[in-house]
Amino acid sequence: MRAIPALALGALVLPLSALAADPHSYAQPEQVRVTHLDLDLAVDFPHKALGGTATLSLDWKNPKAPALVLDTRDLKIARVEGLDAAGRATALKFALAPRDKELGSKLTIQAPKHPGKVRIVYATSPQASGLQWLTPAQTADKKLPFMFSQSESIHARSWVPLQDSPAIRFTYKAHVTAPKDVRVVMSALNDAKHPLDGDFRFDQPHPIPSYLLAIAAGDIAVKETGPRSAVYAEPSVVGKAAHEFEDTEKLIEATEKLYGPYAWGRYDILVLPPSFPYGGMENPDMTFATPTVLVGDKSLVSLVSHELAHSWSGNLVTAASWRDIWLNEGFTTYVQGRITEAVYGKALADEEALLSARALQKSIGEMPENSQKLAPDPRGVGADDSLSDVAYDKGSWFLRTLEERFGRATFDEWLKAYFHRHAFTSITTEQMLADMKTNLVDAHPGKMSWDQARAWVYQSGIPKDAPLPTSARFQAIDKERAAFLDGTLDAAQLDAKGWNTQEWMYFLDRLPDAPPLSKMKQLDAAWHLTGTPNAEIGMRWYSHAIAAGDRNVWEDAREHMTRIGRMYLTLPVYKAFAATPEGLAYAEAAYARAKDGYHPMTQGAIESILRKARQGKK
């Protein structure tokens, strides 16, 4: 790696680590850069594979560059060809390096004549880390198999050979064939009326980073929810999902009023089977979402606000590396709060901000010092590890602080202009700070010192003067929780009949890590939390009840954690079981039965928890 001297921007000095090549990619964009991708793929359910061609359009930056270097993981490369302006193909020599556990295999294609396009004929592995293949029995309707991708953070390389770095943006077109009756969708404009004829074509005219490349195929029905939005889901789920997400157009309009026009044309939502490892994935034009938000009362539609917000913060303006991912997630979590406030009221937005802040206050001290920083030293931090609570919750807390210091009108003006100035580009933390210094901090002196701003980004922990919203409902819950724990208030006397999901989450979050068993039994007898269909409440309830020693919840907890593949809602229950030898044995047996239904990412995370527990590590 070439040493690059630090660049001074007024009082801002860029760390060398921020300017170095992406440590999570083999790509060499300073030599040659991919500008467009043409995919021609077939969905092969029996062999759990995608196969066909990826044709990359290239912009050769270095006239002496000898090769094109791409990222792959577990791909079977059949041949590589260079295409001239007339489309004539010439075979190119290539070498696939040994597999690195995290980064996959570097693909080096010898191309000294610098063809304008390179075509790669390949197939994916059934174990592709970015794809999950479900049998009909693992779906809601149990009629057809299902396949979906999850490319973030560095898993696109497991199903397409490309430059898998968020710094590199490209447009794409795709032709995908599949069995008839199967609908294929991608992170591009989708046609809700497309016949299920097994032949689909897609066009993404806006340049996107590789982690936003997405595909799904299965028994997928469609219901319109607005003039530019629809819900896609299995037939038995689509009606419920359309009701839950019927406010989507209101959310889009509210965000446009704050930050300018929606740039992507349509905003559709695909509700996936329960094994989807995340709450949502902000794939352009089509968010992929977990079914765990379908609770019937719209209390968890902040997930839609979050993924929609990414259409500005993340998809429009993208972090240039995984070290900078707080530029996506912190900004998005802030914007999510503003959307929630505009559509559902300030009280709910404040409750959600307090929930995240209190959770971060509890957890951040247990993290390594480097991991507590918004812009950490990327050495030793895996790409997937970058997507932590710090990126989301400390990042949004920083922006709420800026809003308070500069005033909402001034801060909104800067943020809207920031999105416009950097639209369809990938930027570093330092580039964002340079923009903020010039256009916010220096333009409005006396509101916040530059040292204070930098401390939020580069120092560990949370600044002592970090502001928090207040919530009268949460304050009342704090008093009731304390009275319940000290025995002056019986569980049945809790004023919980009107609590929304967030208020139950707050009550449970701030219980002792291992509450008295008698208290948990009283709580369950009064409010019947065991067996709850609400996964947010269930995750918190089972974790605390297991820690308290309540064996009566084990079977329902097992059902919760094996039915749901969303890591955020599943891993804490595994951790609670793994804290005792008996619980660990139970969790290992449960995982052995459920493993095949989990996404590869979820499998890896659960296996890490169980392995560390066996080794006596936290």
Coordinates of C-alpha atoms in Angstrom, one line a residue:
M1 CA 0.0 0.0 0.0
R2 CA 1.4 3.4 -1.0
A3 CA 1.8 5.9 1.9
I4 CA -0.3 9.0 1.3
P5 CA 0.6 12.1 3.2
A6 CA -2.1 13.6 5.4
L7 CA -4.1 16.4 3.9
A8 CA -4.9 19.6 5.9
L9 CA -8.3 21.2 5.5
G10 CA -8.1 24.2 7.8
A11 CA -8.2 22.8 11.3
L12 CA -9.1 19.4 9.9
V13 CA -6.4 16.8 9.3
L14 CA -7.3 13.6 7.5
P15 CA -5.9 10.4 9.1
L16 CA -3.9 8.2 6.8
S17 CA -6.3 5.3 7.5
A18 CA -9.2 7.3 6.0
L19 CA -7.3 7.8 2.7
A20 CA -5.9 4.3 2.3
A21 CA -7.4 1.7 0.0
D22 CA -10.5 -0.1 1.2
P23 CA -9.1 -2.8 3.5
H24 CA -12.2 -5.0 2.8
S25 CA -11.8 -5.2 -1.0
Y26 CA -9.1 -6.4 -3.4
A27 CA -10.3 -3.9 -6.0
Q28 CA -7.9 -1.3 -7.4
P29 CA -10.1 1.5 -8.6
E30 CA -7.2 3.8 -9.1
Q31 CA -6.1 1.5 -11.9
V32 CA -9.5 0.7 -13.4
R33 CA -13.0 1.3 -12.3
V34 CA -16.3 -0.5 -13.1
T35 CA -18.9 1.9 -14.3
H36 CA -21.8 -0.4 -15.4
L37 CA -22.8 -4.1 -14.8
D38 CA -24.9 -6.2 -17.2
L39 CA -26.1 -9.4 -15.6
D40 CA -27.6 -12.4 -17.4
L41 CA -28.5 -15.0 -14.8
A42 CA -30.7 -18.1 -14.4
V43 CA -32.2 -19.0 -11.0
D44 CA -31.5 -22.7 -10.4
F45 CA -33.5 -23.8 -7.3
P46 CA -32.6 -27.5 -7.4
H47 CA -28.9 -26.7 -7.3
K48 CA -29.2 -23.6 -5.2
A49 CA -27.2 -21.6 -7.6
L50 CA -27.3 -18.5 -9.8
G51 CA -25.5 -19.0 -13.1
G52 CA -24.7 -17.0 -16.2
T53 CA -22.6 -14.0 -17.1
A54 CA -21.6 -10.7 -15.6
T55 CA -20.3 -8.1 -18.1
L56 CA -18.4 -5.2 -16.6
S57 CA -18.0 -1.8 -18.4
L58 CA -14.6 -0.4 -17.5
D59 CA -13.0 3.0 -17.1
W60 CA -9.2 2.4 -17.3
K61 CA -7.6 5.1 -15.1
N62 CA -4.0 4.0 -15.5
P63 CA -2.8 3.5 -19.1
K64 CA -0.2 1.1 -17.9
A65 CA -2.5 -1.1 -15.7
P66 CA -1.9 -4.7 -16.6
A67 CA -4.9 -6.3 -15.0
L68 CA -8.4 -6.0 -13.6
V69 CA -8.7 -7.1 -10.0
L70 CA -12.1 -8.2 -8.7
D71 CA -13.7 -9.5 -5.5
T72 CA -15.2 -13.0 -5.4
R73 CA -16.2 -15.5 -2.8
D74 CA -16.9 -19.1 -3.6
L75 CA -17.7 -18.4 -7.2
K76 CA -17.0 -21.0 -9.9
I77 CA -15.4 -19.1 -12.8
A78 CA -15.8 -20.9 -16.2
R79 CA -14.1 -18.4 -18.5
V80 CA -13.4 -14.7 -18.9
E81 CA -13.5 -12.7 -22.1
G82 CA -12.6 -9.2 -23.2
L83 CA -15.1 -7.5 -25.5
D84 CA -14.1 -4.8 -28.1
A85 CA -16.3 -2.0 -29.3
A86 CA -18.0 -4.3 -31.9
G87 CA -18.7 -6.9 -29.2
R88 CA -16.1 -9.4 -30.4
A89 CA -14.9 -11.6 -27.6
T90 CA -11.3 -12.6 -26.8
A91 CA -10.4 -15.0 -24.1
L92 CA -8.5 -13.5 -21.2
K93 CA -6.2 -15.3 -18.8
F94 CA -7.3 -15.1 -15.1
A95 CA -6.2 -16.4 -11.7
L96 CA -8.4 -17.0 -8.7
A97 CA -6.3 -16.7 -5.5
P98 CA -6.7 -18.9 -2.4
R99 CA -9.8 -18.1 -0.3
D100 CA -9.4 -15.6 2.6
K101 CA -11.9 -16.3 5.3
E102 CA -13.3 -12.8 5.4
L103 CA -12.4 -11.3 2.0
G104 CA -13.0 -14.3 -0.3
S105 CA -10.7 -14.9 -3.4
K106 CA -9.1 -12.2 -5.4
L107 CA -9.8 -12.6 -9.1
T108 CA -7.0 -11.2 -11.3
I109 CA -7.8 -10.9 -15.0
Q110 CA -4.9 -10.1 -17.3
A111 CA -6.1 -7.4 -19.7
P112 CA -3.1 -5.4 -21.0
K113 CA -5.0 -4.2 -24.1
H114 CA -7.7 -2.6 -21.8
P115 CA -10.9 -3.8 -23.3
G116 CA -13.9 -1.6 -22.7
K117 CA -15.8 -4.5 -21.3
V118 CA -15.0 -7.8 -19.6
R119 CA -17.5 -10.7 -19.5
I120 CA -17.2 -13.4 -16.8
V121 CA -19.1 -16.7 -17.1
Y122 CA -19.7 -18.1 -13.7
A123 CA -22.0 -19.8 -11.1
T124 CA -22.5 -19.3 -7.4
S125 CA -22.0 -21.9 -4.7
P126 CA -25.0 -23.3 -2.7
Q127 CA -23.1 -21.9 0.3
A128 CA -22.9 -18.4 -1.0
S129 CA -22.8 -16.1 2.0
G130 CA -25.0 -13.4 0.3
L131 CA -27.8 -15.8 -0.8
Q132 CA -30.3 -17.9 1.1
W133 CA -32.2 -20.7 -0.6
L134 CA -35.4 -21.8 1.1
T135 CA -37.4 -25.0 0.4
P136 CA -41.2 -24.6 0.1
A137 CA -41.6 -25.9 3.6
Q138 CA -39.5 -23.0 4.9
T139 CA -41.9 -20.4 3.4
A140 CA -45.2 -19.0 4.7
D141 CA -47.3 -20.6 2.0
K142 CA -45.2 -23.7 1.5
K143 CA -45.9 -23.9 -2.3
L144 CA -42.7 -22.7 -4.0
P145 CA -39.0 -22.4 -3.1
F146 CA -37.7 -18.9 -2.3
M147 CA -34.3 -17.2 -2.7
F148 CA -33.1 -13.8 -1.6
S149 CA -29.8 -11.9 -1.3
Q150 CA -28.2 -9.9 1.4
S151 CA -25.2 -8.1 0.0
E152 CA -24.3 -5.8 2.8
S153 CA -21.6 -5.6 3.9
I154 CA -19.2 -7.5 1.6
H155 CA -21.4 -10.4 0.4
A156 CA -22.3 -9.2 -3.1
R157 CA -19.0 -10.8 -4.1
S158 CA -20.5 -14.2 -3.3
W159 CA -23.0 -13.9 -6.1
V160 CA -21.4 -11.4 -8.6
P161 CA -17.7 -11.0 -9.4
L162 CA -17.2 -7.2 -9.0
Q163 CA -15.4 -4.4 -7.2
D164 CA -17.1 -4.9 -3.9
S165 CA -16.4 -1.6 -2.2
P166 CA -18.9 1.1 -1.2
A167 CA -16.5 3.7 -2.8
I168 CA -17.3 2.3 -6.3
R169 CA -20.7 3.1 -7.8
F170 CA -22.1 1.6 -11.0
T171 CA -25.4 1.4 -13.0
Y172 CA -26.7 -2.0 -13.9
K173 CA -29.1 -3.9 -16.1
A174 CA -30.1 -7.5 -15.6
H175 CA -31.9 -10.3 -17.4
V176 CA -33.0 -13.1 -15.1
T177 CA -34.8 -16.3 -16.0
A178 CA -36.6 -18.4 -13.4
P179 CA -39.2 -21.2 -13.3
K180 CA -42.7 -20.1 -14.3
D181 CA -45.0 -19.0 -11.4
V182 CA -41.9 -17.5 -9.7
R183 CA -41.6 -13.7 -9.5
V184 CA -38.1 -12.2 -9.6
V185 CA -37.4 -8.8 -8.1
M186 CA -34.3 -6.7 -7.9
S187 CA -32.9 -3.4 -6.4
A188 CA -34.2 -1.6 -9.5
L189 CA -37.5 -0.5 -11.0
N190 CA -39.9 -3.4 -10.7
D191 CA -43.1 -3.9 -12.7
A192 CA -46.0 -5.0 -10.4
K193 CA -47.9 -6.3 -13.4
H194 CA -45.1 -8.3 -14.9
P195 CA -46.4 -11.7 -16.0
L196 CA -45.0 -14.7 -14.2
D197 CA -43.5 -16.1 -17.4
G198 CA -40.0 -16.9 -16.1
D199 CA -38.3 -14.0 -18.0
F200 CA -37.5 -10.7 -16.2
R201 CA -35.5 -7.6 -17.1
F202 CA -34.4 -4.8 -14.8
D203 CA -32.7 -1.4 -15.1
Q204 CA -31.0 0.6 -12.4
P205 CA -30.1 3.9 -14.1
H206 CA -28.6 5.5 -11.0
P207 CA -25.1 4.5 -9.9
I208 CA -25.2 2.4 -6.7
P209 CA -22.5 0.7 -4.6
S210 CA -22.2 -3.1 -4.7
Y211 CA -23.8 -3.7 -1.3
L212 CA -27.1 -2.3 -2.7
L213 CA -27.2 -5.0 -5.4
A214 CA -30.1 -7.3 -4.5
I215 CA -32.3 -10.1 -5.9
A216 CA -35.1 -12.3 -4.7
A217 CA -37.3 -14.9 -6.3
G218 CA -40.3 -16.9 -5.1
D219 CA -44.0 -17.1 -4.6
I220 CA -44.5 -13.3 -4.5
A221 CA -47.7 -11.4 -4.8
V222 CA -48.1 -7.6 -5.0
K223 CA -50.5 -4.9 -3.6
E224 CA -50.2 -1.3 -4.4
T225 CA -50.0 1.1 -1.3
G226 CA -49.7 4.4 -3.2
P227 CA -49.0 6.1 -6.5
R228 CA -45.3 5.1 -6.3
S229 CA -45.3 2.3 -3.7
A230 CA -46.3 -1.3 -3.4
V231 CA -45.8 -4.2 -1.1
Y232 CA -44.5 -7.5 -2.4
A233 CA -44.9 -10.6 -0.2
E234 CA -46.1 -14.2 -0.2
P235 CA -49.8 -14.4 -1.0
S236 CA -50.9 -15.1 2.6
V237 CA -48.8 -12.2 3.9
V238 CA -49.3 -9.5 1.3
G239 CA -52.6 -8.2 2.6
K240 CA -51.4 -7.9 6.2
A241 CA -48.2 -6.2 5.0
A242 CA -50.1 -3.8 2.8
H243 CA -52.3 -2.7 5.8
E244 CA -49.2 -2.3 8.0
F245 CA -47.4 -0.2 5.4
E246 CA -50.4 1.8 4.1
D247 CA -48.8 5.1 5.2
T248 CA -45.8 4.7 2.9
E249 CA -46.7 7.6 0.6
K250 CA -47.2 9.8 3.7
L251 CA -43.7 8.9 4.8
I252 CA -42.2 9.7 1.4
E253 CA -44.0 13.0 1.2
A254 CA -42.9 13.9 4.8
T255 CA -39.2 13.2 3.9
E256 CA -39.4 15.1 0.7
K257 CA -40.6 18.2 2.6
L258 CA -37.6 17.9 4.8
Y259 CA -34.8 17.0 2.4
G260 CA -35.9 17.4 -1.2
P261 CA -37.3 15.2 -3.9
Y262 CA -37.2 11.4 -3.8
A263 CA -34.7 10.5 -6.5
W264 CA -35.4 6.8 -7.1
G265 CA -38.8 6.8 -8.9
R266 CA -40.6 4.1 -6.8
Y267 CA -40.3 2.9 -3.2
D268 CA -41.5 -0.7 -3.0
I269 CA -41.2 -3.1 0.0
L270 CA -40.5 -6.8 -0.2
V271 CA -41.5 -8.7 3.0
L272 CA -39.3 -11.7 3.2
P273 CA -39.6 -15.0 5.0
P274 CA -38.7 -14.9 8.7
S275 CA -35.1 -16.1 8.1
F276 CA -34.1 -12.7 6.8
P277 CA -31.2 -11.7 9.0
Y278 CA -31.9 -8.0 9.4
G279 CA -34.8 -5.8 10.1
G280 CA -34.6 -4.2 6.8
M281 CA -32.2 -3.6 3.9
E282 CA -32.4 -0.4 2.0
N283 CA -32.0 -1.8 -1.5
P284 CA -32.8 1.0 -4.0
D285 CA -36.4 1.0 -5.3
M286 CA -37.2 -2.0 -3.2
T287 CA -36.6 -2.3 0.5
F288 CA -36.2 -5.9 1.8
A289 CA -38.0 -6.2 5.2
T290 CA -38.5 -8.7 8.0
P291 CA -42.0 -10.0 8.7
T292 CA -41.4 -9.3 12.4
V293 CA -42.6 -5.8 12.0
L294 CA -46.1 -7.0 11.0
V295 CA -47.7 -6.7 14.5
G296 CA -51.0 -5.2 13.3
D297 CA -50.8 -1.8 15.0
K298 CA -48.1 0.0 12.9
S299 CA -46.0 0.4 16.1
L300 CA -42.9 -0.9 14.3
V301 CA -43.2 0.9 11.0
S302 CA -40.3 3.1 12.0
L303 CA -38.4 0.4 10.2
V304 CA -39.9 1.7 7.0
S305 CA -39.0 5.2 8.0
H306 CA -35.5 4.1 8.5
E307 CA -35.1 2.2 5.2
L308 CA -36.9 5.0 3.4
A309 CA -34.5 7.6 5.0
H310 CA -31.6 5.6 3.4
S311 CA -32.9 6.8 0.0
W312 CA -31.2 10.1 1.0
S313 CA -28.6 9.1 3.6
G314 CA -26.8 6.0 2.3
N315 CA -28.2 5.3 -1.1
L316 CA -27.9 8.9 -2.4
V317 CA -24.9 9.9 -0.3
T318 CA -22.9 6.8 0.6
A319 CA -20.1 6.0 3.0
A320 CA -16.9 5.4 1.0
S321 CA -15.7 2.6 3.3
W322 CA -17.1 0.4 6.1
R323 CA -15.1 2.5 8.6
D324 CA -17.3 5.4 7.6
I325 CA -20.6 3.5 7.7
W326 CA -22.0 5.9 10.4
L327 CA -22.5 8.4 7.6
N328 CA -25.1 6.0 6.4
E329 CA -26.6 4.6 9.6
G330 CA -26.2 7.5 12.0
F331 CA -27.6 10.0 9.5
T332 CA -30.4 7.6 8.6
T333 CA -31.4 7.0 12.2
Y334 CA -31.6 10.7 12.7
V335 CA -33.7 11.2 9.6
Q336 CA -35.9 8.2 10.7
G337 CA -36.7 10.1 13.8
R338 CA -37.7 13.2 11.9
I339 CA -40.0 11.2 9.6
T340 CA -41.6 9.5 12.6
E341 CA -42.2 12.8 14.3
A342 CA -43.7 14.3 11.2
V343 CA -46.1 11.4 10.6
Y344 CA -46.7 9.9 14.0
G345 CA -45.9 12.6 16.4
K346 CA -43.0 13.9 18.6
A347 CA -43.8 11.7 21.6
L348 CA -43.2 8.5 19.6
A349 CA -40.0 9.9 18.0
D350 CA -38.7 10.9 21.4
E351 CA -39.5 7.4 22.9
E352 CA -37.5 5.7 20.1
A353 CA -34.6 8.1 20.5
L354 CA -34.5 7.5 24.2
L355 CA -34.7 3.7 23.8
S356 CA -31.6 3.7 21.5
A357 CA -29.7 6.2 23.7
R358 CA -30.3 4.3 26.9
A359 CA -29.3 1.0 25.3
L360 CA -26.1 2.6 24.0
Q361 CA -25.3 4.1 27.4
K362 CA -25.5 0.6 28.8
S363 CA -23.5 -1.2 26.1
I364 CA -20.8 1.2 24.9
G365 CA -18.6 0.8 28.0
E366 CA -18.3 -2.9 27.3
M367 CA -16.9 -2.3 23.8
P368 CA -13.2 -2.0 22.8
E369 CA -12.2 1.6 22.8
N370 CA -11.7 1.7 19.1
S371 CA -15.2 0.4 18.5
Q372 CA -16.7 3.2 20.5
K373 CA -15.6 5.8 17.9
L374 CA -17.8 6.9 15.0
A375 CA -14.7 6.8 12.8
P376 CA -12.6 4.0 14.2
D377 CA -9.2 2.8 13.0
P378 CA -10.3 0.2 10.5
R379 CA -7.5 -2.2 11.2
G380 CA -8.9 -5.3 13.0
V381 CA -12.5 -4.2 12.5
G382 CA -14.4 -6.5 10.1
A383 CA -16.8 -5.0 7.6
D384 CA -19.8 -6.7 9.2
D385 CA -18.6 -5.5 12.6
S386 CA -18.8 -1.9 11.5
L387 CA -22.6 -2.1 11.5
S388 CA -22.8 -1.6 15.3
D389 CA -25.0 0.4 17.7
V390 CA -22.3 3.0 17.7
A391 CA -22.8 3.7 14.0
Y392 CA -26.6 3.9 14.4
D393 CA -27.2 5.4 17.8
K394 CA -24.1 7.5 18.6
G395 CA -24.2 8.8 15.1
S396 CA -27.8 9.9 15.3
W397 CA -27.2 11.3 18.8
F398 CA -24.4 13.5 17.4
L399 CA -26.8 14.8 14.7
R400 CA -29.5 15.5 17.3
T401 CA -26.9 17.4 19.3
L402 CA -26.0 19.5 16.2
E403 CA -29.7 20.2 15.7
E404 CA -30.1 21.4 19.3
R405 CA -27.0 23.6 19.1
F406 CA -27.6 25.2 15.7
G407 CA -31.4 25.2 15.8
R408 CA -33.6 23.0 13.7
A409 CA -34.1 25.4 10.8
T410 CA -30.4 26.0 10.4
F411 CA -29.5 22.4 10.7
D412 CA -32.2 21.3 8.3
E413 CA -30.9 23.8 5.7
W414 CA -27.4 22.4 6.0
L415 CA -28.5 18.7 5.9
K416 CA -30.7 19.2 2.9
A417 CA -27.9 21.0 1.0
Y418 CA -25.4 18.3 2.1
F419 CA -27.5 15.6 0.5
H420 CA -27.8 17.7 -2.7
R421 CA -24.0 18.6 -2.9
H422 CA -22.9 14.9 -2.5
A423 CA -25.8 13.2 -4.4
F424 CA -24.8 9.9 -6.0
T425 CA -21.3 9.9 -4.6
S426 CA -19.4 8.0 -1.9
I427 CA -17.6 10.1 0.7
T428 CA -15.4 9.7 3.8
T429 CA -16.0 10.9 7.3
E430 CA -13.4 13.6 6.6
Q431 CA -15.2 14.9 3.5
M432 CA -18.4 15.1 5.5
L433 CA -16.6 17.0 8.3
A434 CA -15.0 19.4 5.8
D435 CA -18.5 20.1 4.5
M436 CA -19.9 20.5 8.0
K437 CA -17.1 22.8 9.1
T438 CA -17.5 25.2 6.1
N439 CA -21.2 25.2 5.8
L440 CA -22.4 24.8 9.4
V441 CA -19.8 25.3 12.1
D442 CA -17.9 28.2 10.6
A443 CA -21.0 29.7 8.9
H444 CA -22.8 30.0 12.3
P445 CA -20.0 30.7 14.9
G446 CA -20.5 30.4 18.6
K447 CA -22.9 27.5 18.5
M448 CA -20.5 24.6 18.8
S449 CA -16.7 24.5 18.8
W450 CA -14.8 22.5 16.2
D451 CA -13.1 20.5 18.9
Q452 CA -16.5 19.5 20.4
A453 CA -17.6 18.3 16.9
R454 CA -14.4 16.3 16.4
A455 CA -14.7 14.7 19.8
W456 CA -18.0 13.1 18.9
V457 CA -16.4 11.5 15.8
Y458 CA -12.9 10.6 16.9
Q459 CA -13.1 10.0 20.7
S460 CA -14.5 6.9 22.4
G461 CA -17.6 7.0 24.7
I462 CA -20.4 9.6 24.7
P463 CA -19.7 13.2 25.5
K464 CA -21.0 14.1 29.0
D465 CA -23.1 17.0 27.7
A466 CA -24.9 14.9 25.1
P467 CA -28.6 16.0 25.2
L468 CA -31.4 13.6 25.6
P469 CA -35.1 14.1 24.9
T470 CA -37.6 13.7 27.7
S471 CA -40.7 11.4 27.7
A472 CA -43.4 11.8 30.4
R473 CA -44.5 8.3 29.6
F474 CA -41.1 6.8 30.1
Q475 CA -40.7 8.8 33.3
A476 CA -43.9 7.3 34.6
I477 CA -42.7 3.8 33.6
D478 CA -39.4 4.3 35.4
K479 CA -41.4 5.0 38.6
E480 CA -43.7 2.0 38.1
R481 CA -40.7 -0.3 37.4
A482 CA -38.9 0.8 40.5
A483 CA -42.1 0.3 42.6
F484 CA -42.6 -3.1 41.1
L485 CA -39.1 -4.2 41.8
D486 CA -39.1 -2.9 45.4
G487 CA -42.4 -4.7 46.1
T488 CA -44.6 -1.6 46.6
L489 CA -46.5 -2.2 43.4
D490 CA -47.9 -5.6 42.3
A491 CA -47.3 -6.7 38.7
A492 CA -51.1 -6.6 38.0
Q493 CA -51.2 -3.0 39.2
L494 CA -48.8 -1.8 36.4
D495 CA -50.6 0.8 34.2
A496 CA -49.6 -1.2 31.2
K497 CA -52.9 -1.8 29.4
G498 CA -52.2 1.2 27.1
W499 CA -48.5 0.7 26.7
N500 CA -47.3 0.6 23.1
T501 CA -44.5 -1.6 21.9
Q502 CA -41.9 1.0 22.6
E503 CA -43.1 1.4 26.2
W504 CA -43.0 -2.3 26.9
M505 CA -39.5 -2.4 25.3
Y506 CA -38.4 0.4 27.7
F507 CA -39.9 -1.3 30.7
L508 CA -38.1 -4.6 30.0
D509 CA -34.8 -3.0 28.8
R510 CA -34.2 -1.4 32.2
L511 CA -35.0 -4.4 34.3
P512 CA -31.9 -5.9 36.1
D513 CA -29.9 -8.1 33.8
A514 CA -30.9 -11.1 36.0
P515 CA -34.2 -10.1 37.7
P516 CA -35.6 -12.0 40.7
L517 CA -37.4 -15.1 39.5
S518 CA -40.4 -14.4 41.6
K519 CA -40.8 -11.0 39.9
M520 CA -40.7 -12.5 36.5
K521 CA -43.3 -15.1 37.4
Q522 CA -45.6 -12.3 38.7
L523 CA -45.1 -10.3 35.5
D524 CA -45.9 -13.2 33.3
A525 CA -49.0 -14.2 35.3
A526 CA -50.3 -10.7 35.1
W527 CA -49.4 -9.8 31.5
H528 CA -49.0 -13.2 29.7
L529 CA -45.7 -12.2 28.0
T530 CA -44.6 -15.8 27.3
G531 CA -45.8 -16.7 23.8
T532 CA -46.2 -13.0 22.7
P533 CA -46.4 -12.6 18.9
N534 CA -44.6 -9.3 19.2
A535 CA -40.9 -10.3 18.6
E536 CA -39.5 -7.0 20.0
I537 CA -41.2 -7.7 23.3
G538 CA -40.5 -11.4 23.1
M539 CA -36.7 -11.0 22.7
R540 CA -36.5 -8.8 25.8
W541 CA -38.9 -11.0 27.8
Y542 CA -37.2 -14.3 27.1
S543 CA -33.7 -12.9 27.7
H544 CA -34.6 -11.6 31.1
A545 CA -36.8 -14.6 32.1
I546 CA -34.0 -17.1 31.1
A547 CA -31.5 -15.0 33.1
A548 CA -33.8 -15.1 36.1
G549 CA -33.8 -18.9 35.9
D550 CA -37.4 -19.5 34.7
R551 CA -37.3 -22.9 33.0
N552 CA -41.0 -22.6 32.1
V553 CA -40.2 -20.1 29.3
W554 CA -37.6 -22.3 27.6
E555 CA -39.8 -24.0 25.1
D556 CA -41.5 -20.7 24.0
A557 CA -38.1 -19.0 23.9
R558 CA -36.8 -21.8 21.6
E559 CA -39.8 -21.4 19.3
H560 CA -39.1 -17.6 19.2
M561 CA -35.4 -17.9 18.4
T562 CA -35.7 -20.7 15.8
R563 CA -38.7 -19.2 14.0
I564 CA -37.1 -15.8 13.6
G565 CA -33.9 -15.4 11.7
R566 CA -33.5 -11.6 12.3
M567 CA -30.2 -11.5 14.3
Y568 CA -31.1 -8.6 16.5
L569 CA -34.2 -10.5 17.8
T570 CA -32.6 -14.0 18.0
L571 CA -29.0 -13.6 19.2
P572 CA -29.8 -12.1 22.6
V573 CA -32.0 -15.2 23.4
Y574 CA -29.1 -17.5 22.4
K575 CA -26.8 -15.5 24.6
A576 CA -29.1 -15.8 27.6
F577 CA -29.3 -19.6 27.2
A578 CA -25.5 -19.8 26.7
A579 CA -24.8 -18.2 30.1
T580 CA -25.3 -21.6 31.9
P581 CA -24.2 -25.1 31.1
E582 CA -27.8 -26.4 31.0
G583 CA -29.0 -23.5 28.8
L584 CA -26.0 -23.9 26.5
A585 CA -26.8 -27.6 25.9
Y586 CA -30.4 -26.7 25.2
A587 CA -29.5 -23.9 22.8
E588 CA -27.0 -26.1 21.0
A589 CA -29.7 -28.8 20.5
A590 CA -32.2 -26.2 19.3
Y591 CA -29.7 -24.7 16.9
A592 CA -28.9 -28.1 15.4
R593 CA -32.5 -28.6 14.6
A594 CA -33.0 -25.1 13.2
K595 CA -29.7 -24.5 11.5
D596 CA -30.8 -25.2 7.9
G597 CA -33.6 -22.5 8.2
Y598 CA -31.2 -19.7 9.1
H599 CA -29.4 -17.4 6.8
P600 CA -25.6 -18.0 6.5
M601 CA -24.9 -14.7 8.4
T602 CA -27.2 -15.8 11.2
Q603 CA -25.6 -19.2 11.3
G604 CA -22.1 -17.7 11.7
A605 CA -23.3 -15.3 14.5
I606 CA -25.0 -18.1 16.5
E607 CA -22.1 -20.4 16.1
S608 CA -19.8 -17.7 17.4
I609 CA -21.9 -17.3 20.5
L610 CA -22.1 -21.0 21.2
R611 CA -18.3 -21.5 20.6
K612 CA -17.4 -18.7 22.9
A613 CA -19.7 -20.1 25.6
R614 CA -18.1 -23.5 25.3
Q615 CA -14.7 -21.8 25.7
G616 CA -15.8 -19.8 28.7
K617 CA -15.5 -16.5 26.9
K618 CA -18.0 -13.6 27.0

